[in-house]
Amino acid sequence: MYSISFFSGVFDRLQQIGISADTGALMWRGVLLGTALYLLLGEDPEANLKLNGVSYIVAVVWSYYDGMFARRVWSMAFVEAIFLHLLGIQVGNLLAVIFGNPLLGT
């Protein structure tokens, strides 16, 4: 019982300082995108550069159709996709540091 009241207090406090559930969902989507980027990473740097472009397009479409802040508004979808894409790249880089990077042969 104590843990439920503790977590509801934490959620209330996060909402008071301006962090909503939408922000958490955006971070989760960035983790999913970064994991996909890491799993698709290959030996060819040119293909990986193209993969980054494709992942940004995926982030824009994902933000447009099911975004946290930009549902059905293209201009906001481009902005939300920038944050989603950058977060995905950072998660992919973190996974590459932890589990090895095929580009570096580690």
Backbone as numpy.savetxt, mean C-alpha at the origin, in Angstrom:
# Nx Ny Nz CAx CAy CAz Cx Cy Cz
-12.59 -9.34 28.71 -13.40 -8.15 28.71 -12.55 -6.89 28.71
-11.45 -6.93 29.44 -10.60 -5.75 29.52 -10.01 -5.40 28.16
-9.63 -6.41 27.38 -9.00 -6.14 26.09 -9.96 -5.45 25.12
-11.24 -5.79 25.17 -12.21 -5.16 24.28 -12.35 -3.68 24.61
-12.45 -3.35 25.89 -12.58 -1.95 26.26 -11.27 -1.19 25.99
-10.14 -1.88 26.13 -8.86 -1.25 25.83 -8.77 -0.88 24.35
-9.13 -1.83 23.46 -9.05 -1.56 22.03 -10.06 -0.51 21.59
-11.24 -0.50 22.18 -12.20 0.54 21.80 -11.69 1.91 22.24
-10.99 1.96 23.36 -10.38 3.21 23.79 -9.27 3.65 22.85
-8.49 2.69 22.35 -7.43 3.01 21.40 -8.02 3.54 20.10
-9.07 2.88 19.60 -9.70 3.32 18.37 -10.31 4.72 18.54
-10.92 4.97 19.69 -11.48 6.29 19.94 -10.38 7.36 19.95
-9.27 7.03 20.58 -8.16 7.98 20.65 -7.56 8.24 19.27
-7.43 7.21 18.46 -6.91 7.41 17.11 -7.84 8.28 16.27
-9.13 8.12 16.44 -10.08 8.95 15.71 -10.03 10.39 16.20
-9.76 10.60 17.47 -9.65 11.95 18.00 -8.46 12.70 17.41
-7.37 11.98 17.16 -6.20 12.66 16.60 -6.21 12.66 15.08
-7.24 12.10 14.46 -7.41 12.21 13.02 -7.04 10.99 12.21
-6.75 9.87 12.85 -6.45 8.65 12.11 -7.69 7.79 12.11
-8.24 7.56 10.92 -9.48 6.81 10.82 -9.21 5.40 10.32
-10.25 4.62 10.24 -10.15 3.25 9.71 -9.78 3.28 8.23
-10.14 4.38 7.55 -9.78 4.50 6.14 -8.27 4.53 5.95
-7.56 5.18 6.85 -6.10 5.24 6.76 -5.50 3.85 6.96
-6.03 3.10 7.88 -5.56 1.74 8.09 -5.82 0.85 6.88
-6.96 1.04 6.24 -7.28 0.26 5.04 -6.33 0.63 3.90
-5.97 1.91 3.79 -5.02 2.33 2.77 -3.66 1.69 3.02
-3.24 1.62 4.28 -1.97 0.97 4.61 -2.01 -0.52 4.28
-3.11 -1.17 4.58 -3.25 -2.60 4.29 -3.17 -2.84 2.78
-3.79 -1.97 2.00 -3.72 -2.11 0.55 -2.30 -1.89 0.04
-1.58 -0.97 0.69 -0.17 -0.77 0.34 0.67 -2.00 0.63
0.36 -2.69 1.73 1.07 -3.93 2.06 0.77 -4.99 1.01
-0.47 -5.10 0.59 -0.82 -6.08 -0.45 -0.14 -5.76 -1.77
-0.12 -4.49 -2.14 0.53 -4.09 -3.39 2.04 -4.33 -3.31
2.65 -4.01 -2.18 4.09 -4.23 -2.01 4.46 -5.70 -2.03
3.62 -6.53 -1.45 3.87 -7.97 -1.49 3.79 -8.49 -2.92
2.82 -8.00 -3.68 2.71 -8.41 -5.08 3.92 -7.94 -5.88
4.39 -6.71 -5.61 5.58 -6.21 -6.29 6.79 -7.08 -5.98
6.94 -7.44 -4.73 8.09 -8.27 -4.34 8.02 -9.64 -5.00
6.84 -10.23 -5.03 6.70 -11.56 -5.62 6.92 -11.56 -7.13
6.66 -10.44 -7.79 6.83 -10.35 -9.23 8.21 -9.81 -9.64
9.03 -9.47 -8.66 10.36 -8.93 -8.93 11.22 -9.97 -9.63
11.88 -9.56 -10.69 12.69 -10.50 -11.46 14.13 -10.03 -11.59
14.85 -10.66 -12.49 16.27 -10.37 -12.68 16.50 -9.19 -13.63
15.52 -8.86 -14.46 15.68 -7.83 -15.48 15.27 -6.46 -14.94
16.21 -5.50 -14.83 15.86 -4.17 -14.30 14.84 -3.43 -15.17
14.89 -3.61 -16.48 13.95 -2.92 -17.36 12.52 -3.43 -17.14
12.39 -4.73 -16.96 11.06 -5.30 -16.69 10.54 -4.83 -15.33
11.44 -4.68 -14.36 11.02 -4.21 -13.04 10.58 -2.75 -13.09
11.21 -1.94 -13.95 10.78 -0.56 -14.12 9.38 -0.52 -14.72
9.13 -1.36 -15.71 7.79 -1.44 -16.29 6.78 -1.95 -15.26
7.22 -2.86 -14.40 6.34 -3.38 -13.34 5.91 -2.26 -12.39
6.82 -1.33 -12.10 6.45 -0.19 -11.25 5.40 0.68 -11.92
5.52 0.89 -13.22 4.51 1.66 -13.94 3.15 0.97 -13.93
3.18 -0.33 -14.15 1.94 -1.10 -14.14 1.32 -1.09 -12.74
2.16 -1.16 -11.71 1.61 -1.16 -10.34 0.98 0.18 -10.00
1.51 1.29 -10.55 0.87 2.59 -10.32 -0.49 2.64 -11.02
-0.56 2.10 -12.23 -1.85 2.07 -12.94 -2.86 1.22 -12.16
-2.40 0.09 -11.61 -3.27 -0.75 -10.79 -3.73 0.03 -9.56
-2.82 0.80 -8.95 -3.18 1.59 -7.77 -4.20 2.66 -8.11
-4.09 3.28 -9.29 -5.05 4.31 -9.69 -6.42 3.70 -9.90
-6.48 2.58 -10.62 -7.77 1.94 -10.87 -8.38 1.44 -9.57
-7.55 0.85 -8.70 -8.03 0.36 -7.40 -8.57 1.52 -6.57
-7.86 2.65 -6.58 -8.32 3.81 -5.81 -9.61 4.38 -6.37
-9.75 4.36 -7.69 -10.96 4.91 -8.31 -12.18 4.07 -7.98
-12.06 2.76 -8.10 -13.23 1.91 -7.91 -13.50 1.58 -6.45
-12.45 1.46 -5.64 -12.67 1.05 -4.25 -11.74 1.79 -3.31
-11.52 3.06 -3.56 -10.60 3.85 -2.74 -11.22 4.27 -1.43
-10.36 4.65 -0.53 -10.83 5.10 0.77 -11.30 6.55 0.71
-10.63 7.37 -0.11 -10.96 8.79 -0.17 -11.45 9.23 -1.54
-11.25 8.40 -2.55 -11.42 8.85 -3.94 -12.42 8.04 -4.73
-13.44 7.57 -4.14 -14.38 6.74 -4.90 -15.04 7.55 -6.00
-14.82 7.08 -7.24 -15.45 7.62 -8.45 -15.03 9.06 -8.76
-13.88 9.50 -8.27 -13.34 10.81 -8.59 -11.91 10.60 -9.08
-11.68 10.80 -10.38 -10.38 10.47 -10.96 -9.26 11.32 -10.37
-9.50 12.61 -10.17 -8.41 13.47 -9.67 -7.95 13.03 -8.28
-8.87 12.65 -7.43 -8.49 12.17 -6.11 -7.90 10.77 -6.18
-8.32 9.97 -7.15 -7.77 8.62 -7.30 -6.29 8.69 -7.66
-5.88 9.66 -8.47 -4.46 9.81 -8.80 -3.65 10.16 -7.56
-4.19 11.03 -6.72 -3.47 11.42 -5.50 -3.40 10.25 -4.51
-4.51 9.58 -4.30 -4.52 8.43 -3.40 -3.61 7.32 -3.91
-3.56 7.14 -5.23 -2.72 6.11 -5.80 -1.24 6.40 -5.60
-0.86 7.68 -5.55 0.54 8.02 -5.28 0.94 7.49 -3.91
0.12 7.74 -2.91 0.43 7.25 -1.56 0.40 5.73 -1.50
-0.57 5.13 -2.16 -0.68 3.68 -2.19 0.52 3.06 -2.88
0.93 3.64 -3.99 2.07 3.12 -4.75 3.38 3.27 -3.97
3.59 4.44 -3.38 4.82 4.65 -2.60 4.88 3.73 -1.38
3.76 3.53 -0.74 3.72 2.60 0.38 3.99 1.18 -0.10
3.44 0.81 -1.24 3.71 -0.51 -1.81 5.17 -0.72 -2.15
5.81 0.30 -2.71 7.23 0.20 -3.03 8.06 0.01 -1.77
7.72 0.75 -0.72 8.48 0.62 0.52 8.30 -0.75 1.16
7.09 -1.28 1.10 6.86 -2.64 1.62 7.62 -3.66 0.80
7.62 -3.50 -0.52 8.38 -4.39 -1.39 9.88 -4.32 -1.09
10.39 -3.12 -0.84 11.81 -2.97 -0.49 12.11 -3.61 0.86
11.20 -3.47 1.80 11.40 -4.10 3.11 11.43 -5.62 2.98
10.54 -6.17 2.19 10.55 -7.62 1.97 11.83 -8.06 1.27
12.33 -7.22 0.35 13.58 -7.55 -0.34 14.76 -7.54 0.63
14.75 -6.64 1.60 15.82 -6.60 2.60 15.74 -7.82 3.51
14.52 -8.18 3.89 14.36 -9.30 4.83 14.62 -10.64 4.15
14.04 -10.86 2.97 14.08 -12.18 2.34 15.06 -12.29 1.17
15.71 -11.22 0.82 16.66 -11.25 -0.27 16.09 -10.63 -1.52
16.99 -10.09 -2.33 16.62 -9.40 -3.53 17.20 -10.11 -4.74
16.37 -10.56 -5.68 16.92 -11.28 -6.83 17.80 -10.41 -7.71
17.62 -9.08 -7.67 18.47 -8.19 -8.47 19.90 -8.16 -7.95
20.05 -8.30 -6.64 21.38 -8.26 -6.04 21.97 -9.64 -5.86
21.21 -10.66 -6.15 21.70 -12.03 -6.00 21.79 -12.50 -4.56
20.98 -11.86 -3.69 20.99 -12.26 -2.28 19.75 -13.03 -1.92
